[in-house]
Structure formats: structure tokens, C-alpha cells
């Protein structure tokens, strides 16, 4: 199922599909946000923003406004 | 008297230091890396 | 025969322990300065290697890639592209973290493309077992075309091997490990043909970055090979993908993780520390502990320093041969130095705590917790560190805003940080509170004086936040909205790193601000000890005349002469000139002098008062407080330092922009005079008005 990082629930994993290269900064790509890489939502900040993610092994946090712009495909995960 | 001479020298140093600090603030700052700064 | 020292550059992502490696190699033989023209820290150190070889180690700012997104990162590129730079490295050490190797290697492949001999340092080897990681070093060395030093800067092993590798730098390969130019072979081939003498990757960096490149005119390259912004970004994306593909392929074989062994401490801690309730509770508790400790623990060393210098001053006056120089030393220089050193305990403690929070990885979680709240006020989660650091000194705090990506958020943080109660205000607060606030307890345990101090801190922070809110609405500044913060693994802070950090920062502060304060103390003393005109010169005669009817005792006489002299000294005249402006605030010309002098450095306020009340008198701290308490307005007969004027002074200092150094650094970081000018005008007016209202209401 296609969605954006913004809509992930805590603990969900997804594969990054695509995003508008002109809007997403190069830095994020360099930190591992590339099509085909896996992203997992680890924590949501108490007020809903930012999002703490594991992208391709990198642990980082981004704001929702950026997360909304990255399209991902959910991975059917078995309950841990 | 020598005391007065030294005291005045100190005063001049203090003044010179402050003037340099506050006028030179526009250019480079401390520890330029002695000698060739590599400024382009 | 001594050969030239070799230049070693330490490069790497933030949070890989690069600083630890630097510390391990250089110990305390390091010095921190600035790159010319900008406020990025330049850390250099010296290291003695085997075979009598000496190395200059340059610790470059942490960066994720050579594609710079901030001034810090651009420093890295500029150095690495300029072969003629004095500091151009003979060998580069790319420091990586074994747990984040994949991402760390991106920078590594870029450095390799610059054809500098590069050693790959894989740090945090001590964690490999915990995480079930195993490496095939020979395989990695072969495919990454380098020599690998597997170290643990924390435990201290691998350092000797690393030093040996550095010594053999001439044998280290400087060949790129992959060929990224195939992402657009045609384009890069024509580029290569046009500039056969330049490194292809260098040319590419010049095209895509705003870099100063000495040997080649940027315009030359750009005009013929320019592409649209979009196209460039697309190519950069392809380049990044290509590099990661290469890295993935190499690591697939070279690095193995046995996840059954891996222990995951991080997520357990994260769950508590970013919890919607506990996260904040813990954070505020930590803040509370920090501030309490800073005050409690600093009291004793501060009192010690204070009384030591008071004693030194008296001794100097008594034992050195009488004369101008002796007076300058005992009344100007010694108190001046004391006034600087007295800050060390507080600043050291604050840097200590901040260091620990950052080293442990906790700071990122704070940023994560606070971002949304801060944004309501136009700030960023990353503004937390500058705002907290501002309680030591605004200058390092403003420098710490460099990692805020959004320009508007960064600007606002820079502008409001000076509102937080910096340690320079403390001596002013301390002495005024001591004079006008009763030393009693409320509810039995809360000390009123202590509460007043806390209240002043709250006012400081509150004003900062409020100002941010207003600025956010008023300012129409364009800023690219982007935020990313790495959440590093938790680590126990290394004592060595923290200690070195605290020492370096404290040293920088003491010597930097200290020189200014000392110079001012000297000048102040002169201004207070000399005056134009007959009123000053003939002080003794005048007093004799005035007290003919009721002659004074020798002590009273001396005090009267001292007063007369002070009032008519240069600084006394300056104070009297501004008296009409400040008397609605409840201040007299003596306070006026102190306010003027504290414009260069707030700490000087108390020192000035000490000078004013001790020129001609004794230097005992106690006596100064008593003297101040006894000061009376000649016209009204009322005490000068009363509750109303005391509060007014406190308010004035809470809001006034009196630190020239802060203004200077604001100008540097914002690249314009308009911001610090605005700060000066706004904060000074605010201080004046609030102090005025306070005095008029309370008197």
C-alpha cells in the first residue's frame, strides 16, 4: 500500500519509492533517504512532530512537513 | 618617576588593544593561523 | 635533521568520535581558533609520531558529505580543494563509526575521489561484540583501496597502529575506489577533455557548490558546463545512489551482523526519554539539577577567588613602593583580573553539563522533544542548546546556532539568546539582591533572595521566548524549511573528552573576554584617578576650605578628598553628565559610572563600584557592601540603594544589551550590521523603560 512517511504508524516499516528531488534537500538523500531503502518509524514526538526514523540504518528525526513529501510502500510486517 | 612611565605605558597598551579589537572586528578574528591565512 | 611536519586532516560524520581520536592523538597539545573571516572553529593539534615524525592534526568540522549545506561543511571543501593551502593534508583520516559504516562511507568515497592518501579509521570497535558485528578487514582494504585502522578511541586501543599507518602515509593509496562519473559519461568526458589537468571530481564540486577555488576561475568552468539547477540536483542524486550502491556491495561481503547477538539499549532508553510525559519531566529535572548545582557548587570557589583577590589587592597596596604604578596594580589590575577569574567556576560547570549532555547523545532527544513547542515561537528544537548555553555566555551560544538549517529560525535564535541571563549579569544581581532583598525565608524553606535570583532567570528565558514570538510574526525572512537531526547512539561520556572540552572553552572565554575586561579595568582606573580642572587638582585645598569650621579627623579627611577627587575625575564627570537621564530610574552619578563602564563588559559593574568606593579607601569586600548600603542621596537624604532603585537596576541589567562582544558576534553570524544595531537600540530602550517604570512604581 502506497503512502507517505507521515502516515506511518509507530513500528511500521516501508520502502522508499520516490519524492520530488527539487524539494527534498540533498542532505537527506546523503543520509540514506533514497528510493529502494527501508524506513521504519521508531518514535513520534509527544506533540506529533518531529518523527524519529530509522532510514537505511541511519537514526534521525525529520519534521512532518518533510515526511509528507516522501512516498513509501508499506512492508507487510509480521507482529514482533 | 619610573612608576608613572610604566603606568602610562600600560594605559596606552590597553587603549591600543581595545581600539584594535573593536575596529578590526570587521575583518578577520583571532588566531588566523599565523602567517599565510589561506584567505582567498 | 627535522623534516617539515606532515599535515593530517581528520574528517568524518558528526558523532563518530572524531574528537576523541583528535584528543587521543594530540592530548592537550591543541589550540582552537577561527578560520579567517568566519566563526567556524579551527581545531589544530600537534602529535609526535614514531620515527621522530611530527604531525599537525587538523580536526575539521563534522560533515555528512562534501556537498556542503552549511558554513561548517564548506570549510571542509575549501581546504580539500586548495592544494596550496598551508594546511592541505598530506594524509586524510576519515573517521567512521562501526555501527554507521554504511552512511559514514559516503563521505569516504568522496574524499577518495579527491585523490588524497586516505586512511579509513573505523572507530568504536569495542561495540562490535555487543552488536554482533564482524568485519573482513583485508576485503574492505582491497575494495575500498585503503589501509584500515580499527580502533576504539574510548578504550584507547588501535591508536599506536593508527600512528604507524600515518607515518607510512606515502604508501597509502590515493586512488579513487569507484568511478562515479558513469552517471553521465558524456558530460563528464567532455569536462575531462576541457580541463585535463584538473581532478574530475574537483571540477564537479566547483560546478555544484559555491566554493572559492583559487587555481581555476569558477566562472570559466560554470559558463561552458553549466546545467540547470534541477539537472544538477538530479545528477547529484544519481551520484549519491551510485556511491551507496558501491558501499552496499562492498559491505555485503565485508561486514556481517549477527542480529541474534545484537543488544538494543538505544530503543529502550528512547522510549522513556522521548515519552510524552516522562520525557519532559526528566528534561526539566535535569535542567533543575544543572542550575542548582551550578549555583551551589560555584559559590565556594567563587567566594574563595573573591577574597583571595581582595587580599592580594590590599597586600599589593601595602607592600609595593608607593606610586602610580602600585595604585594601578592594586586598584585597577588585580581587581580587574579577579573580576575575570571569578567566572571560571560557573562557566566551567555549565560547559561541563552541556558537554556531558551532548557526548551522551541526550541533547538530540531534547531537540526532538522541544522542536514542536519551539516552532510556535519561531525557534527550532535546535535552539535549545544555544538558549541553555546562553546562561553561561551568549557568545558560544550564538556560535552554537550554526547547526540550525532554517535561516529564520536561526536568526531569531541569535537575536533572542542575549535575553537569557548570562553569567556576567550574576555579580550584578548578587550584589544588588544582597543589598535590597531581605535575607528571609518564605514557607520556611525557600530563601527569598534565592527566589529572586530564580525569578530573574525566568524573566530572562521568558523574555527570550516572547521576543522570539514577536519576531516570528514581524520578520519577513525567507528561509528554506528543512530540519534533520541525527539521533546518535547513547554513550557514556568520556571523561577525557569532556575535560578537554571544558578546559578549552573556559580558556577561550577567559582569555577572550578577559583581555577586554582587563583593558577596561586599566582604563577605568585612570579615568577614575585623574580629572581635568581645578576641582580635581585642588581637592585637598577645597576640602580644607569647606571644613574650616568643623575640621575632620584624618580618616574622614582622606575619604572626603577621595570623594571630591572621584566626583571630579574624568569618569565622575561622565557620570554626572548622564545623571539627569538616569535619575528617573533612581540612579546617581556613581551608579551612572558603573553602568557606563559595564557597557564593555557587564562583569565590570561590580569592579567599578569597588573602584568607586575604594579609591582612597580600603578594598575590603564587606566594607564595599556596607559603604553602598550607607550611600545617601545628598538632596533627599534617602538611601541610594533602596528597594525601588535596586529592582530598577535588576530590571535594567536583565534587559540591557551591554556586551560589545555579543554585538560583534551577531554581526559576524548574520553578516550585517543591521541586526546587532537593532538589538542594541531595542534592548537598551526596553531596559530603560522597564527600569523607569519599576522605579517610579516602587519608590
PDB file of N, CA and C in Angstrom, chain C residues 157-212:
ATOM      1  N   UNK C 157      42.435   1.629  22.338  1.00  0.00           N
ATOM      2  CA  UNK C 157      43.273   0.721  21.559  1.00  0.00           C
ATOM      3  C   UNK C 157      43.192   0.953  20.058  1.00  0.00           C
ATOM      4  N   UNK C 158      44.263   0.586  19.422  1.00  0.00           N
ATOM      5  CA  UNK C 158      44.397   0.814  17.991  1.00  0.00           C
ATOM      6  C   UNK C 158      45.093   2.122  17.683  1.00  0.00           C
ATOM      7  N   UNK C 159      45.322   2.947  18.714  1.00  0.00           N
ATOM      8  CA  UNK C 159      45.896   4.266  18.451  1.00  0.00           C
ATOM      9  C   UNK C 159      47.339   4.150  17.965  1.00  0.00           C
ATOM     10  N   UNK C 160      48.103   3.250  18.568  1.00  0.00           N
ATOM     11  CA  UNK C 160      49.500   3.111  18.135  1.00  0.00           C
ATOM     12  C   UNK C 160      49.573   2.637  16.697  1.00  0.00           C
ATOM     13  N   UNK C 161      48.704   1.669  16.348  1.00  0.00           N
ATOM     14  CA  UNK C 161      48.676   1.189  14.969  1.00  0.00           C
ATOM     15  C   UNK C 161      48.301   2.323  14.027  1.00  0.00           C
ATOM     16  N   UNK C 162      47.366   3.144  14.466  1.00  0.00           N
ATOM     17  CA  UNK C 162      46.963   4.278  13.640  1.00  0.00           C
ATOM     18  C   UNK C 162      48.140   5.207  13.402  1.00  0.00           C
ATOM     19  N   UNK C 163      48.881   5.467  14.469  1.00  0.00           N
ATOM     20  CA  UNK C 163      50.042   6.345  14.312  1.00  0.00           C
ATOM     21  C   UNK C 163      51.037   5.755  13.328  1.00  0.00           C
ATOM     22  N   UNK C 164      51.238   4.447  13.395  1.00  0.00           N
ATOM     23  CA  UNK C 164      52.160   3.805  12.451  1.00  0.00           C
ATOM     24  C   UNK C 164      51.672   3.964  11.020  1.00  0.00           C
ATOM     25  N   UNK C 165      50.357   3.833  10.844  1.00  0.00           N
ATOM     26  CA  UNK C 165      49.810   3.996   9.499  1.00  0.00           C
ATOM     27  C   UNK C 165      50.060   5.408   8.993  1.00  0.00           C
ATOM     28  N   UNK C 166      49.870   6.396   9.889  1.00  0.00           N
ATOM     29  CA  UNK C 166      50.067   7.781   9.478  1.00  0.00           C
ATOM     30  C   UNK C 166      51.507   7.985   9.024  1.00  0.00           C
ATOM     31  N   UNK C 167      52.424   7.410   9.787  1.00  0.00           N
ATOM     32  CA  UNK C 167      53.838   7.559   9.455  1.00  0.00           C
ATOM     33  C   UNK C 167      54.144   7.016   8.060  1.00  0.00           C
ATOM     34  N   UNK C 168      53.434   5.946   7.702  1.00  0.00           N
ATOM     35  CA  UNK C 168      53.702   5.344   6.388  1.00  0.00           C
ATOM     36  C   UNK C 168      52.778   5.914   5.323  1.00  0.00           C
ATOM     37  N   UNK C 169      52.419   7.181   5.482  1.00  0.00           N
ATOM     38  CA  UNK C 169      51.382   7.753   4.616  1.00  0.00           C
ATOM     39  C   UNK C 169      51.733   7.735   3.143  1.00  0.00           C
ATOM     40  N   UNK C 170      53.044   7.728   2.865  1.00  0.00           N
ATOM     41  CA  UNK C 170      53.415   7.757   1.451  1.00  0.00           C
ATOM     42  C   UNK C 170      53.047   6.464   0.733  1.00  0.00           C
ATOM     43  N   UNK C 171      52.816   5.414   1.502  1.00  0.00           N
ATOM     44  CA  UNK C 171      52.461   4.152   0.860  1.00  0.00           C
ATOM     45  C   UNK C 171      50.954   3.960   0.760  1.00  0.00           C
ATOM     46  N   UNK C 172      50.206   4.912   1.275  1.00  0.00           N
ATOM     47  CA  UNK C 172      48.745   4.770   1.252  1.00  0.00           C
ATOM     48  C   UNK C 172      48.240   5.156  -0.130  1.00  0.00           C
ATOM     49  N   UNK C 173      47.332   4.381  -0.635  1.00  0.00           N
ATOM     50  CA  UNK C 173      46.808   4.623  -1.967  1.00  0.00           C
ATOM     51  C   UNK C 173      45.997   5.903  -2.036  1.00  0.00           C
ATOM     52  N   UNK C 174      46.150   6.624  -3.150  1.00  0.00           N
ATOM     53  CA  UNK C 174      45.322   7.807  -3.329  1.00  0.00           C
ATOM     54  C   UNK C 174      44.427   7.630  -4.545  1.00  0.00           C
ATOM     55  N   UNK C 175      44.128   6.363  -4.823  1.00  0.00           N
ATOM     56  CA  UNK C 175      43.274   6.072  -5.973  1.00  0.00           C
ATOM     57  C   UNK C 175      41.817   6.097  -5.571  1.00  0.00           C
ATOM     58  N   UNK C 176      40.956   6.633  -6.409  1.00  0.00           N
ATOM     59  CA  UNK C 176      39.522   6.578  -6.086  1.00  0.00           C
ATOM     60  C   UNK C 176      39.076   5.119  -6.014  1.00  0.00           C
ATOM     61  N   UNK C 177      38.017   4.858  -5.228  1.00  0.00           N
ATOM     62  CA  UNK C 177      37.600   3.453  -5.117  1.00  0.00           C
ATOM     63  C   UNK C 177      36.423   3.121  -6.023  1.00  0.00           C
ATOM     64  N   UNK C 178      35.796   4.141  -6.599  1.00  0.00           N
ATOM     65  CA  UNK C 178      34.774   3.815  -7.581  1.00  0.00           C
ATOM     66  C   UNK C 178      34.765   4.902  -8.634  1.00  0.00           C
ATOM     67  N   UNK C 179      34.137   4.623  -9.740  1.00  0.00           N
ATOM     68  CA  UNK C 179      34.088   5.604 -10.805  1.00  0.00           C
ATOM     69  C   UNK C 179      32.658   6.136 -10.914  1.00  0.00           C
ATOM     70  N   UNK C 180      32.435   7.268 -10.258  1.00  0.00           N
ATOM     71  CA  UNK C 180      31.066   7.771 -10.223  1.00  0.00           C
ATOM     72  C   UNK C 180      30.686   8.528 -11.489  1.00  0.00           C
ATOM     73  N   UNK C 181      31.674   8.823 -12.318  1.00  0.00           N
ATOM     74  CA  UNK C 181      31.357   9.682 -13.466  1.00  0.00           C
ATOM     75  C   UNK C 181      30.493   8.991 -14.503  1.00  0.00           C
ATOM     76  N   UNK C 182      30.298   7.675 -14.341  1.00  0.00           N
ATOM     77  CA  UNK C 182      29.471   6.999 -15.345  1.00  0.00           C
ATOM     78  C   UNK C 182      28.002   7.361 -15.235  1.00  0.00           C
ATOM     79  N   UNK C 183      27.656   8.147 -14.222  1.00  0.00           N
ATOM     80  CA  UNK C 183      26.257   8.548 -14.137  1.00  0.00           C
ATOM     81  C   UNK C 183      25.859   9.425 -15.326  1.00  0.00           C
ATOM     82  N   UNK C 184      26.848  10.061 -15.904  1.00  0.00           N
ATOM     83  CA  UNK C 184      26.561  10.820 -17.119  1.00  0.00           C
ATOM     84  C   UNK C 184      27.870  10.887 -17.899  1.00  0.00           C
ATOM     85  N   UNK C 185      28.204   9.761 -18.507  1.00  0.00           N
ATOM     86  CA  UNK C 185      29.537   9.606 -19.094  1.00  0.00           C
ATOM     87  C   UNK C 185      29.876  10.708 -20.081  1.00  0.00           C
ATOM     88  N   UNK C 186      28.888  11.067 -20.895  1.00  0.00           N
ATOM     89  CA  UNK C 186      29.142  12.056 -21.945  1.00  0.00           C
ATOM     90  C   UNK C 186      29.567  13.390 -21.338  1.00  0.00           C
ATOM     91  N   UNK C 187      28.777  13.846 -20.386  1.00  0.00           N
ATOM     92  CA  UNK C 187      29.046  15.130 -19.752  1.00  0.00           C
ATOM     93  C   UNK C 187      30.422  15.152 -19.120  1.00  0.00           C
ATOM     94  N   UNK C 188      30.716  14.101 -18.366  1.00  0.00           N
ATOM     95  CA  UNK C 188      31.972  14.112 -17.646  1.00  0.00           C
ATOM     96  C   UNK C 188      33.167  13.932 -18.558  1.00  0.00           C
ATOM     97  N   UNK C 189      32.971  13.219 -19.654  1.00  0.00           N
ATOM     98  CA  UNK C 189      34.078  13.092 -20.588  1.00  0.00           C
ATOM     99  C   UNK C 189      34.449  14.426 -21.203  1.00  0.00           C
ATOM    100  N   UNK C 190      33.437  15.185 -21.581  1.00  0.00           N
ATOM    101  CA  UNK C 190      33.757  16.493 -22.173  1.00  0.00           C
ATOM    102  C   UNK C 190      34.371  17.411 -21.137  1.00  0.00           C
ATOM    103  N   UNK C 191      33.941  17.277 -19.918  1.00  0.00           N
ATOM    104  CA  UNK C 191      34.536  18.063 -18.835  1.00  0.00           C
ATOM    105  C   UNK C 191      36.007  17.697 -18.683  1.00  0.00           C
ATOM    106  N   UNK C 192      36.249  16.402 -18.716  1.00  0.00           N
ATOM    107  CA  UNK C 192      37.608  15.905 -18.583  1.00  0.00           C
ATOM    108  C   UNK C 192      38.495  16.418 -19.701  1.00  0.00           C
ATOM    109  N   UNK C 193      37.958  16.444 -20.911  1.00  0.00           N
ATOM    110  CA  UNK C 193      38.752  16.905 -22.047  1.00  0.00           C
ATOM    111  C   UNK C 193      39.028  18.393 -21.962  1.00  0.00           C
ATOM    112  N   UNK C 194      38.077  19.148 -21.467  1.00  0.00           N
ATOM    113  CA  UNK C 194      38.264  20.591 -21.397  1.00  0.00           C
ATOM    114  C   UNK C 194      39.284  20.973 -20.346  1.00  0.00           C
ATOM    115  N   UNK C 195      39.343  20.227 -19.276  1.00  0.00           N
ATOM    116  CA  UNK C 195      40.279  20.557 -18.206  1.00  0.00           C
ATOM    117  C   UNK C 195      41.091  19.336 -17.833  1.00  0.00           C
ATOM    118  N   UNK C 196      42.003  18.936 -18.670  1.00  0.00           N
ATOM    119  CA  UNK C 196      42.735  17.690 -18.449  1.00  0.00           C
ATOM    120  C   UNK C 196      43.634  17.718 -17.212  1.00  0.00           C
ATOM    121  N   UNK C 197      43.979  18.920 -16.734  1.00  0.00           N
ATOM    122  CA  UNK C 197      44.902  18.984 -15.617  1.00  0.00           C
ATOM    123  C   UNK C 197      44.232  19.027 -14.260  1.00  0.00           C
ATOM    124  N   UNK C 198      42.934  18.980 -14.281  1.00  0.00           N
ATOM    125  CA  UNK C 198      42.229  19.068 -13.009  1.00  0.00           C
ATOM    126  C   UNK C 198      41.556  17.753 -12.699  1.00  0.00           C
ATOM    127  N   UNK C 199      41.446  17.486 -11.413  1.00  0.00           N
ATOM    128  CA  UNK C 199      40.710  16.306 -10.973  1.00  0.00           C
ATOM    129  C   UNK C 199      39.245  16.454 -11.365  1.00  0.00           C
ATOM    130  N   UNK C 200      38.698  15.425 -11.933  1.00  0.00           N
ATOM    131  CA  UNK C 200      37.313  15.469 -12.389  1.00  0.00           C
ATOM    132  C   UNK C 200      36.352  15.776 -11.242  1.00  0.00           C
ATOM    133  N   UNK C 201      36.555  15.106 -10.129  1.00  0.00           N
ATOM    134  CA  UNK C 201      35.652  15.311  -9.005  1.00  0.00           C
ATOM    135  C   UNK C 201      35.731  16.740  -8.483  1.00  0.00           C
ATOM    136  N   UNK C 202      36.929  17.280  -8.512  1.00  0.00           N
ATOM    137  CA  UNK C 202      37.099  18.669  -8.085  1.00  0.00           C
ATOM    138  C   UNK C 202      36.257  19.585  -8.946  1.00  0.00           C
ATOM    139  N   UNK C 203      36.349  19.373 -10.255  1.00  0.00           N
ATOM    140  CA  UNK C 203      35.583  20.201 -11.181  1.00  0.00           C
ATOM    141  C   UNK C 203      34.102  20.082 -10.868  1.00  0.00           C
ATOM    142  N   UNK C 204      33.668  18.867 -10.617  1.00  0.00           N
ATOM    143  CA  UNK C 204      32.257  18.628 -10.330  1.00  0.00           C
ATOM    144  C   UNK C 204      31.827  19.388  -9.080  1.00  0.00           C
ATOM    145  N   UNK C 205      32.675  19.366  -8.055  1.00  0.00           N
ATOM    146  CA  UNK C 205      32.349  20.069  -6.820  1.00  0.00           C
ATOM    147  C   UNK C 205      32.236  21.568  -7.070  1.00  0.00           C
ATOM    148  N   UNK C 206      33.149  22.099  -7.880  1.00  0.00           N
ATOM    149  CA  UNK C 206      33.109  23.521  -8.171  1.00  0.00           C
ATOM    150  C   UNK C 206      31.824  23.882  -8.887  1.00  0.00           C
ATOM    151  N   UNK C 207      31.383  23.012  -9.778  1.00  0.00           N
ATOM    152  CA  UNK C 207      30.160  23.293 -10.523  1.00  0.00           C
ATOM    153  C   UNK C 207      28.942  23.279  -9.610  1.00  0.00           C
ATOM    154  N   UNK C 208      28.939  22.355  -8.684  1.00  0.00           N
ATOM    155  CA  UNK C 208      27.739  22.204  -7.857  1.00  0.00           C
ATOM    156  C   UNK C 208      27.754  23.023  -6.573  1.00  0.00           C
ATOM    157  N   UNK C 209      28.899  23.548  -6.195  1.00  0.00           N
ATOM    158  CA  UNK C 209      28.968  24.249  -4.917  1.00  0.00           C
ATOM    159  C   UNK C 209      29.351  25.697  -5.120  1.00  0.00           C
ATOM    160  N   UNK C 210      29.160  26.435  -4.069  1.00  0.00           N
ATOM    161  CA  UNK C 210      29.611  27.821  -4.015  1.00  0.00           C
ATOM    162  C   UNK C 210      30.974  27.845  -3.357  1.00  0.00           C
ATOM    163  N   UNK C 211      31.977  27.398  -4.056  1.00  0.00           N
ATOM    164  CA  UNK C 211      33.272  27.231  -3.406  1.00  0.00           C
ATOM    165  C   UNK C 211      34.285  28.202  -3.959  1.00  0.00           C
ATOM    166  N   UNK C 212      35.163  28.697  -3.122  1.00  0.00           N
ATOM    167  CA  UNK C 212      36.268  29.523  -3.604  1.00  0.00           C
ATOM    168  C   UNK C 212      37.370  28.631  -4.089  1.00  0.00           C
TER     169      UNK C 212
END
